[in-house]
């Protein structure tokens, strides 16, 4: 798997953050959730991260430092409530997207950003959750997909949508979990849930248990994307904490615009090669009126219906006279030619009285 030098530097950030966890061990306190030592860790993290990012960014990318550090510092939980949830996970997604939009990471880093950098982030926040007994932010209990995360299930199901070695109905089997937990992100999430929770899987993770009845990983992925849009991106309690800047700007969308969704097997081009198309409503075609026939066309009935005449126009229908049977035939032929009708099916024009 390709990894750029910049991505390797980003991975080393988590090594430094882990040393801070060792510096602030959990306190002996009676609370079930929220060890107060986390606040000391969070304060030190916020003091050191800006300098770490400043040393990491190239000289031409220093202008993005403030926005990037905002997304990254918000990705590890809330120090006041000592909780962590999908909103903090979304902040790290903003951090990843901003890295690509600023072209700090290149197009070749897309796969490793998900399977290496995001995975490393996932391992670290789980360490924070266990060490400081962080409370799940906005969890719906057994009816939630997971107490803390959502994105790894989307990316994990996408990973399994291509030549999966097993069907969805088997992802809760102990042997499948043991064999594939290090290869597939989705299975690693199932393995972690089984380690931190007790009891039957269908009781403590009902939503995931019901997913096993879906026949294909592609359908699972599509369903999870829609669920993420509805339960995370469309919920104000989550989105109210999101920060926007120059890289990840807040832009309104014109009513009626179709939002494109990610497609399995397709990689988006980098921003420098991307064509920006501003959505606009399609204007209605102008209605034009046919010009009136020339005066000479009305001089005689003989010329009026003659299809060989220069003034003949299929949009102008002149009623032929009884003495102009040939003109009548020419007029009907012109109309039939313009409309695609069969000439034999058109009834003859009755004689004028």
Short mmCIF file of the C-alpha atoms (twelve columns), coordinates in Angstrom:
data_MODEL
# 
_entry.id   MODEL 
# 
loop_
_atom_site.group_PDB 
_atom_site.id 
_atom_site.type_symbol 
_atom_site.label_atom_id 
_atom_site.label_alt_id 
_atom_site.label_comp_id 
_atom_site.label_asym_id 
_atom_site.label_seq_id 
_atom_site.Cartn_x 
_atom_site.Cartn_y 
_atom_site.Cartn_z 
_atom_site.pdbx_PDB_model_num 
ATOM 1   C CA . UNK A 1   0.000   0.000   0.000   1 
ATOM 2   C CA . UNK A 2   1.400   3.365   -1.038  1 
ATOM 3   C CA . UNK A 3   2.211   5.855   1.724   1 
ATOM 4   C CA . UNK A 4   3.668   9.287   1.103   1 
ATOM 5   C CA . UNK A 5   6.219   10.862  3.442   1 
ATOM 6   C CA . UNK A 6   3.552   13.288  4.630   1 
ATOM 7   C CA . UNK A 7   1.201   10.470  5.597   1 
ATOM 8   C CA . UNK A 8   3.973   8.781   7.590   1 
ATOM 9   C CA . UNK A 9   4.574   12.037  9.441   1 
ATOM 10  C CA . UNK A 10  0.871   12.256  10.257  1 
ATOM 11  C CA . UNK A 11  0.962   8.735   11.661  1 
ATOM 12  C CA . UNK A 12  3.748   9.732   14.052  1 
ATOM 13  C CA . UNK A 13  1.470   12.331  15.650  1 
ATOM 14  C CA . UNK A 14  -0.426  9.539   17.379  1 
ATOM 15  C CA . UNK A 15  2.766   8.192   18.915  1 
ATOM 16  C CA . UNK A 16  3.286   11.546  20.617  1 
ATOM 17  C CA . UNK A 17  -0.341  11.664  21.739  1 
ATOM 18  C CA . UNK A 18  0.003   8.204   23.284  1 
ATOM 19  C CA . UNK A 19  2.952   9.435   25.345  1 
ATOM 20  C CA . UNK A 20  0.674   12.125  26.740  1 
ATOM 21  C CA . UNK A 21  -1.769  9.410   27.827  1 
ATOM 22  C CA . UNK A 22  1.050   7.776   29.774  1 
ATOM 23  C CA . UNK A 23  1.809   11.159  31.322  1 
ATOM 24  C CA . UNK A 24  -1.759  11.509  32.621  1 
ATOM 25  C CA . UNK A 25  -2.917  8.134   33.982  1 
ATOM 26  C CA . UNK A 26  -6.551  7.809   35.113  1 
ATOM 27  C CA . UNK A 27  -7.376  9.014   38.598  1 
ATOM 28  C CA . UNK A 28  -8.890  6.810   41.274  1 
ATOM 29  C CA . UNK A 29  -12.440 8.128   41.410  1 
ATOM 30  C CA . UNK A 30  -15.908 6.613   41.936  1 
ATOM 31  C CA . UNK A 31  -17.561 7.952   38.760  1 
ATOM 32  C CA . UNK A 32  -18.652 5.378   36.204  1 
ATOM 33  C CA . UNK A 33  -17.989 7.682   33.227  1 
ATOM 34  C CA . UNK A 34  -15.573 10.531  32.691  1 
ATOM 35  C CA . UNK A 35  -12.238 10.208  34.456  1 
ATOM 36  C CA . UNK A 36  -11.073 13.748  35.189  1 
ATOM 37  C CA . UNK A 37  -7.501  12.957  34.153  1 
ATOM 38  C CA . UNK A 38  -8.764  13.258  30.585  1 
ATOM 39  C CA . UNK A 39  -9.084  17.019  31.033  1 
ATOM 40  C CA . UNK A 40  -5.384  17.274  31.856  1 
ATOM 41  C CA . UNK A 41  -4.555  15.208  28.786  1 
ATOM 42  C CA . UNK A 42  -6.839  17.327  26.577  1 
ATOM 43  C CA . UNK A 43  -5.322  20.577  27.845  1 
ATOM 44  C CA . UNK A 44  -1.782  19.383  27.120  1 
ATOM 45  C CA . UNK A 45  -2.858  18.026  23.726  1 
ATOM 46  C CA . UNK A 46  -4.313  21.396  22.696  1 
ATOM 47  C CA . UNK A 47  -1.091  23.110  23.700  1 
ATOM 48  C CA . UNK A 48  1.216   20.785  21.772  1 
ATOM 49  C CA . UNK A 49  -0.751  19.947  18.608  1 
ATOM 50  C CA . UNK A 50  -0.388  23.362  16.910  1 
ATOM 51  C CA . UNK A 51  3.402   23.168  17.098  1 
ATOM 52  C CA . UNK A 52  3.400   19.557  15.881  1 
ATOM 53  C CA . UNK A 53  1.332   20.513  12.845  1 
ATOM 54  C CA . UNK A 54  3.435   23.604  12.184  1 
ATOM 55  C CA . UNK A 55  6.593   21.478  12.004  1 
ATOM 56  C CA . UNK A 56  4.838   18.942  9.808   1 
ATOM 57  C CA . UNK A 57  3.299   21.242  7.182   1 
ATOM 58  C CA . UNK A 58  5.370   22.407  4.186   1 
ATOM 59  C CA . UNK A 59  6.166   26.158  4.034   1 
ATOM 60  C CA . UNK A 60  3.578   26.751  1.314   1 
ATOM 61  C CA . UNK A 61  0.805   25.140  3.400   1 
ATOM 62  C CA . UNK A 62  1.303   27.026  6.675   1 
ATOM 63  C CA . UNK A 63  -1.704  29.206  5.866   1 
ATOM 64  C CA . UNK A 64  -3.956  26.209  6.578   1 
ATOM 65  C CA . UNK A 65  -2.527  25.609  10.065  1 
ATOM 66  C CA . UNK A 66  -5.342  27.203  12.082  1 
ATOM 67  C CA . UNK A 67  -8.110  25.365  10.260  1 
ATOM 68  C CA . UNK A 68  -6.359  21.993  10.347  1 
ATOM 69  C CA . UNK A 69  -5.538  22.203  14.046  1 
ATOM 70  C CA . UNK A 70  -9.160  23.111  14.803  1 
ATOM 71  C CA . UNK A 71  -10.441 19.962  13.105  1 
ATOM 72  C CA . UNK A 72  -7.808  17.726  14.694  1 
ATOM 73  C CA . UNK A 73  -8.115  18.999  18.263  1 
ATOM 74  C CA . UNK A 74  -11.899 18.561  18.147  1 
ATOM 75  C CA . UNK A 75  -11.555 14.948  16.990  1 
ATOM 76  C CA . UNK A 76  -10.642 13.479  20.401  1 
ATOM 77  C CA . UNK A 77  -13.707 14.241  22.477  1 
ATOM 78  C CA . UNK A 78  -15.085 16.978  24.703  1 
ATOM 79  C CA . UNK A 79  -13.067 17.930  27.794  1 
ATOM 80  C CA . UNK A 80  -16.034 19.488  29.613  1 
ATOM 81  C CA . UNK A 81  -18.375 16.506  29.353  1 
ATOM 82  C CA . UNK A 82  -15.552 13.946  28.976  1 
ATOM 83  C CA . UNK A 83  -17.438 12.216  26.182  1 
ATOM 84  C CA . UNK A 84  -16.823 11.114  22.610  1 
ATOM 85  C CA . UNK A 85  -19.206 10.477  19.734  1 
ATOM 86  C CA . UNK A 86  -19.830 10.584  16.013  1 
ATOM 87  C CA . UNK A 87  -19.510 14.375  15.968  1 
ATOM 88  C CA . UNK A 88  -15.866 14.109  17.036  1 
ATOM 89  C CA . UNK A 89  -15.351 11.379  14.464  1 
ATOM 90  C CA . UNK A 90  -16.833 13.745  11.865  1 
ATOM 91  C CA . UNK A 91  -14.286 16.390  12.879  1 
ATOM 92  C CA . UNK A 92  -11.482 13.980  11.987  1 
ATOM 93  C CA . UNK A 93  -13.197 13.348  8.649   1 
ATOM 94  C CA . UNK A 94  -13.065 17.111  8.086   1 
ATOM 95  C CA . UNK A 95  -9.357  16.966  8.922   1 
ATOM 96  C CA . UNK A 96  -8.770  14.240  6.313   1 
ATOM 97  C CA . UNK A 97  -10.799 16.021  3.643   1 
ATOM 98  C CA . UNK A 98  -9.004  19.294  4.354   1 
ATOM 99  C CA . UNK A 99  -5.628  17.579  3.891   1 
ATOM 100 C CA . UNK A 100 -6.658  16.493  0.406   1 
ATOM 101 C CA . UNK A 101 -8.305  19.797  -0.516  1 
ATOM 102 C CA . UNK A 102 -5.140  21.643  0.493   1 
ATOM 103 C CA . UNK A 103 -3.168  19.047  -1.528  1 
ATOM 104 C CA . UNK A 104 -1.055  18.213  1.504   1 
ATOM 105 C CA . UNK A 105 -1.908  14.587  0.772   1 
ATOM 106 C CA . UNK A 106 -1.950  13.518  -2.866  1 
ATOM 107 C CA . UNK A 107 -4.305  11.305  -4.842  1 
ATOM 108 C CA . UNK A 108 -2.212  8.196   -4.234  1 
ATOM 109 C CA . UNK A 109 -2.775  8.555   -0.476  1 
ATOM 110 C CA . UNK A 110 -6.546  8.032   -0.681  1 
ATOM 111 C CA . UNK A 111 -6.500  4.322   0.151   1 
ATOM 112 C CA . UNK A 112 -3.825  4.571   2.842   1 
ATOM 113 C CA . UNK A 113 -5.611  7.565   4.397   1 
ATOM 114 C CA . UNK A 114 -8.578  5.282   5.100   1 
ATOM 115 C CA . UNK A 115 -6.853  1.984   5.852   1 
ATOM 116 C CA . UNK A 116 -3.794  3.372   7.665   1 
ATOM 117 C CA . UNK A 117 -4.325  6.915   8.946   1 
ATOM 118 C CA . UNK A 118 -7.986  6.600   9.899   1 
ATOM 119 C CA . UNK A 119 -7.362  3.143   11.344  1 
ATOM 120 C CA . UNK A 120 -4.574  4.588   13.514  1 
ATOM 121 C CA . UNK A 121 -6.918  7.324   14.677  1 
ATOM 122 C CA . UNK A 122 -9.572  4.717   15.452  1 
ATOM 123 C CA . UNK A 123 -7.157  2.685   17.573  1 
ATOM 124 C CA . UNK A 124 -6.086  5.769   19.516  1 
ATOM 125 C CA . UNK A 125 -9.571  7.097   20.329  1 
ATOM 126 C CA . UNK A 126 -10.517 3.623   21.527  1 
ATOM 127 C CA . UNK A 127 -7.546  3.810   23.864  1 
ATOM 128 C CA . UNK A 128 -8.850  7.147   25.142  1 
ATOM 129 C CA . UNK A 129 -12.339 5.701   25.625  1 
ATOM 130 C CA . UNK A 130 -11.033 2.781   27.674  1 
ATOM 131 C CA . UNK A 131 -8.423  4.701   29.660  1 
ATOM 132 C CA . UNK A 132 -10.638 7.589   30.740  1 
ATOM 133 C CA . UNK A 133 -14.033 5.829   30.642  1 
ATOM 134 C CA . UNK A 134 -15.365 8.407   28.211  1 
ATOM 135 C CA . UNK A 135 -19.132 8.584   27.967  1 
ATOM 136 C CA . UNK A 136 -20.742 7.906   24.562  1 
ATOM 137 C CA . UNK A 137 -22.028 11.217  23.195  1 
ATOM 138 C CA . UNK A 138 -25.586 10.880  21.912  1 
ATOM 139 C CA . UNK A 139 -25.613 7.094   21.988  1 
ATOM 140 C CA . UNK A 140 -28.963 5.348   21.531  1 
ATOM 141 C CA . UNK A 141 -27.879 2.289   23.477  1 
ATOM 142 C CA . UNK A 142 -28.619 -1.085  21.922  1 
ATOM 143 C CA . UNK A 143 -30.449 0.646   19.057  1 
ATOM 144 C CA . UNK A 144 -27.355 2.511   17.892  1 
ATOM 145 C CA . UNK A 145 -24.943 1.081   15.361  1 
ATOM 146 C CA . UNK A 146 -22.067 1.603   17.792  1 
ATOM 147 C CA . UNK A 147 -21.621 3.599   20.992  1 
ATOM 148 C CA . UNK A 148 -18.857 5.771   19.551  1 
ATOM 149 C CA . UNK A 149 -18.158 5.208   15.835  1 
ATOM 150 C CA . UNK A 150 -19.959 5.070   12.480  1 
ATOM 151 C CA . UNK A 151 -17.543 5.752   9.608   1 
ATOM 152 C CA . UNK A 152 -15.517 2.501   9.950   1 
ATOM 153 C CA . UNK A 153 -18.686 0.532   9.251   1 
ATOM 154 C CA . UNK A 154 -19.247 2.493   6.026   1 
ATOM 155 C CA . UNK A 155 -15.681 2.110   4.810   1 
ATOM 156 C CA . UNK A 156 -15.502 -1.450  6.090   1 
ATOM 157 C CA . UNK A 157 -18.609 -2.504  4.170   1 
ATOM 158 C CA . UNK A 158 -17.221 -0.783  1.059   1 
ATOM 159 C CA . UNK A 159 -14.020 -2.776  1.478   1 
ATOM 160 C CA . UNK A 160 -16.033 -6.006  1.656   1 
ATOM 161 C CA . UNK A 161 -18.120 -5.083  -1.389  1 
ATOM 162 C CA . UNK A 162 -15.256 -6.113  -3.664  1 
ATOM 163 C CA . UNK A 163 -14.561 -9.864  -3.709  1 
ATOM 164 C CA . UNK A 164 -15.613 -10.531 -0.134  1 
ATOM 165 C CA . UNK A 165 -14.443 -13.952 1.146   1 
ATOM 166 C CA . UNK A 166 -17.654 -14.436 3.140   1 
ATOM 167 C CA . UNK A 167 -21.326 -13.460 3.062   1 
ATOM 168 C CA . UNK A 168 -22.834 -10.836 5.399   1 
ATOM 169 C CA . UNK A 169 -24.681 -13.504 7.372   1 
ATOM 170 C CA . UNK A 170 -21.344 -14.858 8.629   1 
ATOM 171 C CA . UNK A 171 -19.647 -11.721 9.960   1 
ATOM 172 C CA . UNK A 172 -20.682 -12.555 13.547  1 
ATOM 173 C CA . UNK A 173 -19.137 -16.043 13.431  1 
ATOM 174 C CA . UNK A 174 -16.203 -16.397 15.808  1 
ATOM 175 C CA . UNK A 175 -14.045 -18.101 13.196  1 
ATOM 176 C CA . UNK A 176 -14.690 -15.375 10.607  1 
ATOM 177 C CA . UNK A 177 -13.841 -12.690 13.170  1 
ATOM 178 C CA . UNK A 178 -10.635 -14.467 14.133  1 
ATOM 179 C CA . UNK A 179 -9.507  -14.980 10.536  1 
ATOM 180 C CA . UNK A 180 -10.305 -11.547 9.079   1 
ATOM 181 C CA . UNK A 181 -10.172 -8.989  11.920  1 
ATOM 182 C CA . UNK A 182 -6.726  -7.788  10.805  1 
ATOM 183 C CA . UNK A 183 -7.663  -7.564  7.117   1 
ATOM 184 C CA . UNK A 184 -11.083 -5.890  7.056   1 
ATOM 185 C CA . UNK A 185 -12.114 -2.756  8.937   1 
ATOM 186 C CA . UNK A 186 -15.708 -3.906  9.399   1 
ATOM 187 C CA . UNK A 187 -14.638 -7.164  11.063  1 
ATOM 188 C CA . UNK A 188 -12.140 -5.350  13.284  1 
ATOM 189 C CA . UNK A 189 -15.057 -3.253  14.578  1 
ATOM 190 C CA . UNK A 190 -17.086 -6.385  15.291  1 
ATOM 191 C CA . UNK A 191 -14.104 -7.899  17.085  1 
ATOM 192 C CA . UNK A 192 -13.716 -4.806  19.270  1 
ATOM 193 C CA . UNK A 193 -17.412 -4.794  20.174  1 
ATOM 194 C CA . UNK A 194 -17.250 -8.443  21.192  1 
ATOM 195 C CA . UNK A 195 -14.303 -7.656  23.478  1 
ATOM 196 C CA . UNK A 196 -15.829 -4.687  25.301  1 
ATOM 197 C CA . UNK A 197 -19.411 -5.970  25.574  1 
ATOM 198 C CA . UNK A 198 -20.830 -9.122  27.098  1 
ATOM 199 C CA . UNK A 199 -23.894 -11.176 26.310  1 
ATOM 200 C CA . UNK A 200 -25.489 -12.240 23.065  1 
ATOM 201 C CA . UNK A 201 -24.504 -10.087 20.078  1 
ATOM 202 C CA . UNK A 202 -28.135 -9.600  19.064  1 
ATOM 203 C CA . UNK A 203 -28.916 -8.117  22.476  1 
ATOM 204 C CA . UNK A 204 -26.136 -5.541  22.868  1 
ATOM 205 C CA . UNK A 205 -25.788 -4.676  19.132  1 
ATOM 206 C CA . UNK A 206 -29.239 -5.146  17.665  1 
ATOM 207 C CA . UNK A 207 -28.695 -2.900  14.628  1 
ATOM 208 C CA . UNK A 208 -25.553 -4.743  13.548  1 
ATOM 209 C CA . UNK A 209 -27.255 -8.058  14.209  1 
ATOM 210 C CA . UNK A 210 -30.094 -7.119  11.841  1 
ATOM 211 C CA . UNK A 211 -27.582 -6.113  9.146   1 
ATOM 212 C CA . UNK A 212 -26.474 -9.735  8.878   1 
ATOM 213 C CA . UNK A 213 -29.800 -10.516 7.151   1 
ATOM 214 C CA . UNK A 214 -29.000 -8.211  4.210   1 
ATOM 215 C CA . UNK A 215 -27.994 -10.381 1.208   1 
ATOM 216 C CA . UNK A 216 -25.026 -8.351  -0.114  1 
ATOM 217 C CA . UNK A 217 -22.305 -6.019  1.137   1 
ATOM 218 C CA . UNK A 218 -23.166 -3.504  -1.570  1 
ATOM 219 C CA . UNK A 219 -26.680 -3.101  -0.173  1 
ATOM 220 C CA . UNK A 220 -25.279 -2.873  3.346   1 
ATOM 221 C CA . UNK A 221 -22.942 -0.086  2.265   1 
ATOM 222 C CA . UNK A 222 -25.721 1.840   0.527   1 
ATOM 223 C CA . UNK A 223 -27.958 1.498   3.574   1 
ATOM 224 C CA . UNK A 224 -25.234 2.674   5.960   1 
ATOM 225 C CA . UNK A 225 -24.502 5.739   3.821   1 
ATOM 226 C CA . UNK A 226 -28.191 6.708   3.872   1 
ATOM 227 C CA . UNK A 227 -28.315 6.058   7.602   1 
ATOM 228 C CA . UNK A 228 -25.266 8.295   8.152   1 
ATOM 229 C CA . UNK A 229 -26.852 11.088  6.146   1 
ATOM 230 C CA . UNK A 230 -30.076 10.833  8.134   1 
ATOM 231 C CA . UNK A 231 -28.813 10.134  11.649  1 
ATOM 232 C CA . UNK A 232 -25.552 12.127  11.676  1 
ATOM 233 C CA . UNK A 233 -25.356 14.765  8.956   1 
ATOM 234 C CA . UNK A 234 -29.027 15.753  9.254   1 
ATOM 235 C CA . UNK A 235 -29.099 16.015  13.060  1 
ATOM 236 C CA . UNK A 236 -28.624 19.507  14.471  1 
ATOM 237 C CA . UNK A 237 -27.239 18.282  17.849  1 
ATOM 238 C CA . UNK A 238 -24.325 16.818  15.866  1 
ATOM 239 C CA . UNK A 239 -23.821 19.452  13.175  1 
ATOM 240 C CA . UNK A 240 -24.020 22.401  15.594  1 
ATOM 241 C CA . UNK A 241 -20.506 21.576  16.817  1 
ATOM 242 C CA . UNK A 242 -18.941 21.414  13.341  1 
ATOM 243 C CA . UNK A 243 -16.487 24.156  12.383  1 
ATOM 244 C CA . UNK A 244 -16.194 25.498  8.848   1 
ATOM 245 C CA . UNK A 245 -13.334 27.389  7.225   1 
ATOM 246 C CA . UNK A 246 -11.686 28.066  3.884   1 
ATOM 247 C CA . UNK A 247 -10.965 24.423  3.080   1 
ATOM 248 C CA . UNK A 248 -14.227 23.025  4.420   1 
ATOM 249 C CA . UNK A 249 -16.572 25.909  3.730   1 
ATOM 250 C CA . UNK A 250 -20.287 26.180  4.435   1 
ATOM 251 C CA . UNK A 251 -22.075 26.669  1.135   1 
ATOM 252 C CA . UNK A 252 -25.773 26.659  0.377   1 
ATOM 253 C CA . UNK A 253 -27.058 24.498  -2.446  1 
ATOM 254 C CA . UNK A 254 -29.611 25.693  -4.957  1 
ATOM 255 C CA . UNK A 255 -32.998 24.073  -4.496  1 
ATOM 256 C CA . UNK A 256 -33.462 21.194  -6.897  1 
ATOM 257 C CA . UNK A 257 -29.746 20.429  -7.208  1 
ATOM 258 C CA . UNK A 258 -28.934 16.719  -7.228  1 
ATOM 259 C CA . UNK A 259 -26.158 15.884  -4.769  1 
ATOM 260 C CA . UNK A 260 -23.798 13.252  -6.123  1 
ATOM 261 C CA . UNK A 261 -22.996 10.316  -3.856  1 
ATOM 262 C CA . UNK A 262 -19.815 8.320   -3.574  1 
ATOM 263 C CA . UNK A 263 -19.692 5.273   -5.832  1 
ATOM 264 C CA . UNK A 264 -17.934 2.024   -5.063  1 
ATOM 265 C CA . UNK A 265 -14.816 1.556   -7.175  1 
ATOM 266 C CA . UNK A 266 -14.499 5.231   -8.190  1 
ATOM 267 C CA . UNK A 267 -11.831 7.583   -6.860  1 
ATOM 268 C CA . UNK A 268 -12.402 11.329  -6.997  1 
ATOM 269 C CA . UNK A 269 -9.690  13.370  -8.751  1 
ATOM 270 C CA . UNK A 270 -7.561  15.810  -6.739  1 
ATOM 271 C CA . UNK A 271 -8.817  19.408  -6.470  1 
ATOM 272 C CA . UNK A 272 -6.274  20.689  -9.007  1 
ATOM 273 C CA . UNK A 273 -7.713  18.376  -11.668 1 
ATOM 274 C CA . UNK A 274 -11.340 18.709  -10.677 1 
ATOM 275 C CA . UNK A 275 -13.758 20.684  -12.792 1 
ATOM 276 C CA . UNK A 276 -16.007 22.896  -10.719 1 
ATOM 277 C CA . UNK A 277 -19.456 23.047  -12.269 1 
ATOM 278 C CA . UNK A 278 -21.834 25.558  -10.745 1 
ATOM 279 C CA . UNK A 279 -25.330 24.052  -10.635 1 
ATOM 280 C CA . UNK A 280 -27.830 26.157  -12.547 1 
ATOM 281 C CA . UNK A 281 -31.441 25.628  -13.449 1 
ATOM 282 C CA . UNK A 282 -31.991 24.755  -17.082 1 
ATOM 283 C CA . UNK A 283 -33.665 27.741  -18.779 1 
ATOM 284 C CA . UNK A 284 -36.817 27.139  -20.725 1 
ATOM 285 C CA . UNK A 285 -36.495 27.107  -24.483 1 
ATOM 286 C CA . UNK A 286 -37.689 30.398  -26.002 1 
ATOM 287 C CA . UNK A 287 -40.996 30.143  -27.797 1 
ATOM 288 C CA . UNK A 288 -40.718 31.511  -31.319 1 
ATOM 289 C CA . UNK A 289 -43.570 32.204  -33.682 1 
ATOM 290 C CA . UNK A 290 -43.300 31.163  -37.301 1 
ATOM 291 C CA . UNK A 291 -42.866 34.115  -39.681 1 
ATOM 292 C CA . UNK A 292 -45.825 34.957  -41.916 1 
ATOM 293 C CA . UNK A 293 -45.654 33.708  -45.494 1 
ATOM 294 C CA . UNK A 294 -44.417 36.113  -48.163 1 
ATOM 295 C CA . UNK A 295 -47.004 38.118  -50.050 1 
ATOM 296 C CA . UNK A 296 -46.208 36.380  -53.315 1 
ATOM 297 C CA . UNK A 297 -47.175 33.065  -51.711 1 
ATOM 298 C CA . UNK A 298 -50.741 34.327  -51.428 1 
ATOM 299 C CA . UNK A 299 -50.919 35.536  -55.030 1 
ATOM 300 C CA . UNK A 300 -52.357 32.309  -56.363 1 
ATOM 301 C CA . UNK A 301 -53.623 29.003  -55.053 1 
ATOM 302 C CA . UNK A 302 -51.452 27.122  -57.496 1 
ATOM 303 C CA . UNK A 303 -48.224 28.306  -55.892 1 
ATOM 304 C CA . UNK A 304 -49.585 28.175  -52.338 1 
ATOM 305 C CA . UNK A 305 -49.633 24.415  -52.006 1 
ATOM 306 C CA . UNK A 306 -46.720 23.564  -54.275 1 
ATOM 307 C CA . UNK A 307 -44.033 21.856  -52.207 1 
ATOM 308 C CA . UNK A 308 -41.433 22.860  -54.770 1 
ATOM 309 C CA . UNK A 309 -42.151 26.546  -54.259 1 
ATOM 310 C CA . UNK A 310 -39.534 28.568  -52.360 1 
ATOM 311 C CA . UNK A 311 -42.268 29.980  -50.138 1 
ATOM 312 C CA . UNK A 312 -43.532 26.542  -49.076 1 
ATOM 313 C CA . UNK A 313 -43.415 26.056  -45.266 1 
ATOM 314 C CA . UNK A 314 -44.734 23.022  -43.391 1 
ATOM 315 C CA . UNK A 315 -45.653 25.244  -40.445 1 
ATOM 316 C CA . UNK A 316 -48.102 27.221  -42.580 1 
ATOM 317 C CA . UNK A 317 -51.274 25.392  -43.597 1 
ATOM 318 C CA . UNK A 318 -53.345 26.980  -46.360 1 
ATOM 319 C CA . UNK A 319 -56.742 25.546  -47.237 1 
ATOM 320 C CA . UNK A 320 -56.637 24.522  -50.933 1 
ATOM 321 C CA . UNK A 321 -59.439 25.378  -53.315 1 
ATOM 322 C CA . UNK A 322 -61.488 22.851  -55.274 1 
ATOM 323 C CA . UNK A 323 -59.780 23.790  -58.510 1 
ATOM 324 C CA . UNK A 324 -56.365 22.986  -57.117 1 
ATOM 325 C CA . UNK A 325 -56.459 19.226  -56.688 1 
ATOM 326 C CA . UNK A 326 -52.775 18.949  -57.480 1 
ATOM 327 C CA . UNK A 327 -52.001 21.585  -54.888 1 
ATOM 328 C CA . UNK A 328 -54.094 19.654  -52.371 1 
ATOM 329 C CA . UNK A 329 -52.024 16.546  -52.951 1 
ATOM 330 C CA . UNK A 330 -48.812 18.533  -52.607 1 
ATOM 331 C CA . UNK A 331 -50.011 20.115  -49.349 1 
ATOM 332 C CA . UNK A 332 -50.944 16.770  -47.808 1 
ATOM 333 C CA . UNK A 333 -47.620 15.309  -48.885 1 
ATOM 334 C CA . UNK A 334 -45.729 18.181  -47.260 1 
ATOM 335 C CA . UNK A 335 -47.658 17.751  -44.023 1 
ATOM 336 C CA . UNK A 336 -47.075 14.004  -44.034 1 
ATOM 337 C CA . UNK A 337 -43.374 14.460  -44.681 1 
ATOM 338 C CA . UNK A 338 -43.022 16.892  -41.805 1 
ATOM 339 C CA . UNK A 339 -44.951 14.767  -39.274 1 
ATOM 340 C CA . UNK A 340 -43.719 11.305  -40.263 1 
ATOM 341 C CA . UNK A 341 -47.219 10.027  -41.015 1 
ATOM 342 C CA . UNK A 342 -47.975 7.516   -43.722 1 
ATOM 343 C CA . UNK A 343 -49.457 9.227   -46.758 1 
ATOM 344 C CA . UNK A 344 -51.735 6.275   -47.467 1 
ATOM 345 C CA . UNK A 345 -53.381 6.603   -44.054 1 
ATOM 346 C CA . UNK A 346 -54.389 10.237  -44.533 1 
ATOM 347 C CA . UNK A 347 -57.973 10.626  -45.811 1 
ATOM 348 C CA . UNK A 348 -58.507 12.657  -48.924 1 
ATOM 349 C CA . UNK A 349 -59.576 16.273  -48.579 1 
ATOM 350 C CA . UNK A 350 -63.314 16.624  -49.282 1 
ATOM 351 C CA . UNK A 351 -64.259 18.824  -52.189 1 
ATOM 352 C CA . UNK A 352 -65.208 22.362  -51.346 1 
ATOM 353 C CA . UNK A 353 -68.808 23.306  -51.819 1 
# 
